[in-house]
Coordinates of C-alpha atoms in Angstrom, one line a residue:
X1 CA 108.0 151.1 146.5
X2 CA 107.3 152.3 143.0
X3 CA 109.6 155.3 143.5
X4 CA 112.4 153.1 144.8
X5 CA 112.0 150.7 141.9
X6 CA 112.3 153.6 139.4
X7 CA 115.3 155.0 141.3
X8 CA 117.0 151.6 141.1
X9 CA 116.4 151.2 137.4
X10 CA 117.5 154.8 136.8
X11 CA 120.7 154.0 138.6
X12 CA 121.3 150.8 136.5
X13 CA 120.5 152.7 133.3
X14 CA 123.0 155.4 134.2
X15 CA 125.6 152.7 134.9
X16 CA 124.8 151.2 131.5
X17 CA 125.8 154.5 129.9
X18 CA 129.4 154.2 131.1
X19 CA 130.3 152.0 128.2
X20 CA 128.7 154.4 125.6
X21 CA 130.4 157.4 127.1
X22 CA 133.7 155.5 127.2
X23 CA 133.5 155.0 123.5
X24 CA 132.4 158.6 122.9
X25 CA 135.3 160.1 124.8
X26 CA 138.4 160.4 122.6
X27 CA 140.9 160.1 125.4
X28 CA 143.1 157.0 125.7
X29 CA 141.8 154.5 128.4
X30 CA 144.4 155.3 131.2
X31 CA 143.9 159.1 130.8
X32 CA 140.1 158.7 130.7
X33 CA 140.2 156.8 134.0
X34 CA 142.6 159.4 135.5
X35 CA 140.0 162.2 134.8
X36 CA 137.0 160.1 135.9
X37 CA 138.5 159.1 139.2
X38 CA 139.7 162.7 139.9
X39 CA 136.4 164.3 139.1
X40 CA 134.4 161.7 141.1
X41 CA 136.7 162.2 144.1
X42 CA 136.2 166.0 143.9
X43 CA 132.4 165.6 143.6
X44 CA 132.3 163.2 146.5
X45 CA 134.5 165.5 148.6
X46 CA 132.1 168.4 148.0
X47 CA 129.1 166.3 149.0
X48 CA 130.8 165.0 152.1
X49 CA 131.8 168.5 153.2
X50 CA 128.4 169.9 152.5
X51 CA 126.6 167.2 154.4
X52 CA 129.3 166.8 157.1
X53 CA 129.4 163.1 156.6
X54 CA 133.2 162.6 157.1
X55 CA 134.0 159.6 159.4
X56 CA 137.2 158.3 160.8
X57 CA 138.6 155.2 159.2
X58 CA 141.0 152.9 160.9
X59 CA 144.5 152.5 159.5
X60 CA 143.9 148.8 158.6
X61 CA 140.7 149.6 156.8
X62 CA 142.2 152.6 155.0
X63 CA 144.9 150.3 153.6
X64 CA 142.3 148.0 152.4
X65 CA 140.4 150.9 150.8
X66 CA 143.6 152.0 149.0
X67 CA 144.1 148.5 147.6
X68 CA 140.5 148.3 146.5
X69 CA 140.8 151.8 144.9
X70 CA 143.9 150.8 143.0
X71 CA 142.1 147.6 141.7
X72 CA 139.1 149.7 140.7
X73 CA 141.4 152.0 138.7
X74 CA 143.0 149.1 137.0
X75 CA 139.6 147.5 136.3
X76 CA 138.4 150.7 134.6
X77 CA 141.5 151.0 132.5
X78 CA 141.0 147.4 131.3
X79 CA 137.3 148.0 130.7
X80 CA 137.7 151.2 128.7
X81 CA 140.7 149.7 126.8
X82 CA 138.4 146.7 125.9
X83 CA 136.0 149.2 124.5
X84 CA 138.7 150.9 122.5
X85 CA 140.2 147.6 121.2
X86 CA 136.8 146.0 120.5
X87 CA 133.5 147.7 121.2
X88 CA 131.0 148.4 124.0
X89 CA 129.0 145.2 123.5
X90 CA 131.9 142.9 123.7
X91 CA 133.4 144.7 126.7
X92 CA 130.1 144.6 128.6
X93 CA 129.4 140.9 127.8
X94 CA 132.9 140.0 129.1
X95 CA 132.4 142.1 132.1
X96 CA 129.2 140.3 132.9
X97 CA 131.2 137.3 133.9
X98 CA 132.4 139.1 137.0
X99 CA 129.7 137.6 139.2
X100 CA 130.8 134.1 138.3
X101 CA 134.5 134.9 139.0
X102 CA 133.4 136.4 142.3
X103 CA 131.7 133.2 143.3
X104 CA 134.9 131.3 142.5
X105 CA 137.2 133.8 144.3
X106 CA 135.1 134.4 147.4
X107 CA 135.7 130.9 149.0
X108 CA 139.4 131.4 148.4
X109 CA 139.7 134.8 150.1
X110 CA 137.2 134.1 152.9
X111 CA 138.3 130.5 153.4
X112 CA 135.1 128.8 152.4
X113 CA 134.3 125.7 150.4
X114 CA 134.0 125.6 146.7
X115 CA 130.7 124.7 145.2
X116 CA 130.8 122.3 142.2
X117 CA 127.6 123.9 140.8
X118 CA 129.2 127.3 140.9
X119 CA 132.3 125.9 139.2
X120 CA 130.1 124.4 136.5
X121 CA 128.4 127.8 136.0
X122 CA 131.9 129.4 135.7
X123 CA 132.8 126.9 133.0
X124 CA 129.6 127.7 131.1
X125 CA 130.5 131.4 131.2
X126 CA 134.0 130.8 130.0
X127 CA 132.6 128.7 127.1
X128 CA 130.5 131.7 126.2
X129 CA 133.6 133.9 126.2
X130 CA 135.5 131.4 124.0
X131 CA 132.6 131.3 121.5
X132 CA 132.7 135.1 121.3
X133 CA 136.5 134.9 120.9
X134 CA 136.4 132.2 118.2
X135 CA 133.9 134.1 116.1
X136 CA 135.3 137.6 116.7
X137 CA 139.0 136.8 116.7
X138 CA 139.9 140.2 115.3
X139 CA 138.6 141.6 118.7
X140 CA 140.9 139.2 120.6
X141 CA 142.8 142.0 122.5
X142 CA 139.5 143.6 123.5
X143 CA 138.0 140.3 124.7
X144 CA 141.1 139.5 126.8
X145 CA 141.0 143.0 128.3
X146 CA 137.3 142.6 129.0
X147 CA 137.9 139.3 130.9
X148 CA 140.7 140.9 132.9
X149 CA 138.3 143.8 133.8
X150 CA 135.8 141.2 135.0
X151 CA 138.4 139.4 137.1
X152 CA 139.6 142.6 138.7
X153 CA 136.0 143.6 139.4
X154 CA 135.4 140.3 141.2
X155 CA 138.6 140.7 143.2
X156 CA 137.8 144.2 144.5
X157 CA 134.2 143.1 145.1
X158 CA 135.3 140.3 147.4
X159 CA 137.8 142.6 149.2
X160 CA 135.2 145.3 149.6
X161 CA 132.8 142.8 151.2
X162 CA 134.6 142.8 154.5
X163 CA 134.4 146.6 155.2
X164 CA 131.3 147.6 153.2
X165 CA 129.1 147.6 156.4
X166 CA 131.5 149.6 158.5
X167 CA 131.5 152.9 156.8
X168 CA 129.2 155.2 154.7
X169 CA 129.3 154.3 151.0
X170 CA 130.3 157.9 149.9
X171 CA 133.2 158.0 152.3
X172 CA 134.5 154.7 150.9
X173 CA 134.0 155.8 147.3
X174 CA 136.0 159.0 148.0
X175 CA 139.0 157.2 149.3
X176 CA 138.9 154.5 146.7
X177 CA 138.7 157.1 143.9
X178 CA 141.5 159.1 145.4
X179 CA 143.8 156.1 145.8
X180 CA 143.0 154.8 142.3
X181 CA 143.7 158.2 140.8
X182 CA 147.0 158.2 142.6
X183 CA 148.0 154.9 141.2
X184 CA 147.0 155.9 137.7
X185 CA 149.0 159.1 138.0
X186 CA 152.1 157.3 139.1
X187 CA 151.7 154.7 136.3
X188 CA 151.2 157.3 133.5
X189 CA 154.2 159.3 134.9
X190 CA 156.5 156.3 134.9
X191 CA 155.4 155.2 131.4
X192 CA 156.0 158.7 130.0
X193 CA 159.4 158.9 131.8
X194 CA 160.5 155.6 130.3
X195 CA 159.3 156.5 126.8
X196 CA 156.6 153.8 126.8
X197 CA 153.6 156.0 126.1
X198 CA 152.9 154.0 122.9
X199 CA 151.5 151.2 125.1
X200 CA 148.9 153.6 126.6
X201 CA 147.6 154.8 123.2
X202 CA 144.3 153.4 121.8
X203 CA 144.4 151.3 118.6
X204 CA 142.7 153.9 116.6
X205 CA 145.5 156.4 117.4
X206 CA 148.5 154.1 116.9
X207 CA 151.6 156.2 116.1
X208 CA 150.3 159.3 117.8
X209 CA 151.3 160.7 121.2
X210 CA 149.3 160.2 124.3
X211 CA 146.3 162.6 124.5
X212 CA 146.6 164.2 127.9
X213 CA 144.1 167.0 127.5
X214 CA 140.4 166.4 126.8
X215 CA 138.7 168.1 123.9
X216 CA 135.8 170.5 124.6
X217 CA 133.3 167.7 123.9
X218 CA 135.3 165.3 126.1
X219 CA 134.9 167.6 129.1
X220 CA 131.1 167.3 128.8
X221 CA 131.1 163.5 128.6
X222 CA 133.6 163.3 131.5
X223 CA 131.5 165.4 133.8
X224 CA 128.4 163.3 132.8
X225 CA 130.4 160.1 133.4
X226 CA 131.6 161.2 136.8
X227 CA 128.7 163.2 138.1
X228 CA 125.7 161.2 136.6
X229 CA 127.0 157.7 136.0
X230 CA 129.0 157.5 139.3
X231 CA 127.9 160.0 142.0
X232 CA 124.2 160.5 141.0
X233 CA 123.7 156.8 140.1
X234 CA 125.1 155.7 143.5
X235 CA 122.9 158.2 145.3
X236 CA 119.8 156.8 143.5
X237 CA 120.8 153.2 144.3
X238 CA 121.4 154.0 148.0
X239 CA 118.0 155.6 148.3
X240 CA 116.3 152.6 146.5
X241 CA 118.2 150.1 148.7
X242 CA 116.3 151.3 151.8
X243 CA 113.0 149.8 150.5
X244 CA 113.7 147.2 147.9
X245 CA 114.4 143.5 148.6
X246 CA 117.7 142.0 147.7
X247 CA 116.1 139.9 145.0
X248 CA 114.9 143.1 143.2
X249 CA 118.2 144.8 143.6
X250 CA 120.2 141.8 142.4
X251 CA 117.9 141.4 139.4
X252 CA 118.1 145.1 138.6
X253 CA 121.9 145.3 138.8
X254 CA 122.3 142.3 136.5
X255 CA 120.4 144.3 133.8
X256 CA 123.3 146.8 133.6
X257 CA 125.1 145.0 130.7
X258 CA 121.8 144.5 128.9
X259 CA 121.0 148.2 129.1
X260 CA 124.6 149.0 128.0
X261 CA 124.4 146.7 125.0
X262 CA 121.0 148.1 123.9
X263 CA 122.4 151.6 124.2
X264 CA 125.4 150.6 122.1
X265 CA 123.1 149.1 119.5
X266 CA 121.1 152.4 119.4
X267 CA 123.9 154.9 119.4
X268 CA 126.6 153.0 117.5
X269 CA 124.7 150.3 115.6
X270 CA 127.1 147.7 117.0
X271 CA 124.6 144.9 116.2
X272 CA 125.7 145.2 112.6
X273 CA 129.4 144.6 113.6
X274 CA 128.8 141.4 115.5
X275 CA 128.9 137.8 114.2
X276 CA 125.9 135.6 115.2
X277 CA 128.3 133.6 117.3
X278 CA 128.6 136.6 119.6
X279 CA 124.9 136.3 120.5
X280 CA 125.3 132.5 121.2
X281 CA 128.2 133.2 123.5
X282 CA 126.3 136.1 125.1
X283 CA 123.4 133.8 125.7
X284 CA 125.6 131.3 127.5
X285 CA 127.1 134.0 129.7
X286 CA 123.7 135.5 130.5
X287 CA 122.4 132.0 131.3
X288 CA 125.3 131.4 133.8
X289 CA 124.8 134.8 135.4
X290 CA 121.0 134.3 135.8
X291 CA 121.4 130.8 137.2
X292 CA 124.1 132.1 139.6
X293 CA 121.9 135.0 140.6
X294 CA 119.0 132.7 141.5
X295 CA 121.4 130.6 143.6
X296 CA 122.6 133.7 145.5
X297 CA 119.2 135.2 146.2
X298 CA 117.8 132.1 147.8
X299 CA 119.0 133.3 151.3
X300 CA 117.1 136.5 150.7
X301 CA 113.9 134.6 150.9
X302 CA 114.5 133.8 154.6
X303 CA 113.3 136.3 157.3
X304 CA 115.8 138.8 158.5
X305 CA 118.1 138.6 155.5
X306 CA 119.5 142.1 154.6
X307 CA 121.9 142.7 151.8
X308 CA 123.4 146.0 150.5
X309 CA 124.5 146.1 146.9
X310 CA 125.9 149.0 144.8
X311 CA 127.9 149.6 141.7
X312 CA 130.7 151.8 140.3
X313 CA 130.7 150.9 136.6

């Protein structure tokens, strides 16, 4: 049990590094995601071939995996663009609202009933985002992109829910990464062909051409981002899931933005760049997430409840 708990927290800590690495990598957000998805797909393919874990996927489910992969690609572009336009802390706080958006979207997709308490928690989270926006208005673009990333995350989480139990996680991740990489490839190609590459360039590089090739340092961070923060982190989480309760898993995964913000404070001293209003807004968002978490984990207290949870951030 102790080993599983350490594995779970190690996985969450690795996911927390994604924001720090995203800021460290000099590539513009779409190109960064292009490389991350390509490298992750390659690493996953090697593992699947080596372990002979390939499984057949039905046409209908494959189409759903392609849609989910495209949404993950767009989610990552929005997330890393939020970091480039604001900073790691703001991007992660906005992203932490994803669980609230999921609770609002799930009844719509799965034809369930809306819960007034969940809608109230969603409103509380949005008030937190508004406070961050009002006190950090110069980060407005980054905040909007962070919220878009959260919404996209909630959408692909809900869509993934229907097929998550049908296939091995690594197989799903491979096809999702490959399809997302394909979408980003087409999008970048079209933007370049239409002369619209300026819309893909990060704010700190305005007026410069799109950076398509990583620097030597970027290659190191990209490999760490793909191999450690995606492939290795997922493997640790899958191992831990075999013995940990859903309560422990849910609580651990919700620490991801906390770890990420702490790392941003340590490496980039972002705490000196933030208005006190940011911490008030962050407190409201965290409160809504924690309250929603405890509402969701109540079923896990009943006998026979089994839940699998993983992460790709």
